[in-house]
């Protein structure tokens, strides 16, 4: 039997240190904790990283999708197609924007929104598609963009898991009218919570700013300000932005580690028809947010690993099985299988090749059961 590791091998651990502390102290010394100069700097660095002219920071990835859809002009009753396999925030954001989420099945091969299922889900009320780049892997954008063009639909890319991932040289999130990011604790860059919308469209960016800050076109005083539209308080503070700016300094090292993690799993995971490591096109520019596998007895392997100090994470339940979106399984055969079989292996930035070798040996023990 493989011996137990001393440290816990987590599916994710946020990495924060000296630079975050220094930057936070700077903000505290300046006595301006609100959305401000650091927020502006963080927005412009994300815009630069994504090669887009506009980035608008908000309180969460959920808020980012919500205001991106509202800026598309989603009206009550408008349908928005989302994949059945995603974090529930994708569908919830459609509801908060006033739309009706329409679930579409995914592809079993890569867990991504299935373009054929999207075609089947389109009705005269469909206004937008929200493809999700699960684990940092690209959704089938080529096909989805063609479908969107044919039916005159907006594409808002949920890129919560895809910062740094590129397709044909372009950052995921920059193909549709908007792309959204999350800076929650399990993301490559975490600011506790936080989100961002990127866009190439100036008018769209202006709408995002109004929606994020109570309809104010420019940062206000909180007193005699002009509010030209309805909006939320989705402001993103200097304190959060300070954390983000510190982490962007070593962003390249972070994503290089994520690429290595996948290569280590590729090298050390045993071959078995019972276990399938999903591919990442790293040479093509994709960055794994977390490494995912499909397992014939996912819960069995999950529990076996947990008992041995290794913490994987099971995939989300398909949305059609969650109370707010409950529907029978028959329209979602692939998502139902993914929901039972998919899991993220430990993908924390702190893991070494030895850790991955150890995890893979424990997986082998389980397979040899
Ligand atoms: C695919 C996906 N969409 C949306 C979100 C929502 O982001 P947040 O938790 O920042 O609201 C997340 C992350 O949590 C996510 O993974």
GROMACS .gro file of C-alpha atoms in nm, residues 88 92 95 319 322-326:
model
    9
   88UNK     CA    1  -2.534   2.716  -1.089
   92UNK     CA    2  -2.894   3.216  -1.169
   95UNK     CA    3  -3.269   3.483  -1.386
  319UNK     CA    4  -2.855   2.196  -1.327
  322UNK     CA    5  -3.124   2.122  -0.888
  323UNK     CA    6  -3.445   2.254  -0.730
  324UNK     CA    7  -3.471   2.587  -0.919
  325UNK     CA    8  -3.421   2.421  -1.260
  326UNK     CA    9  -3.567   2.076  -1.202
   0.00000   0.00000   0.00000
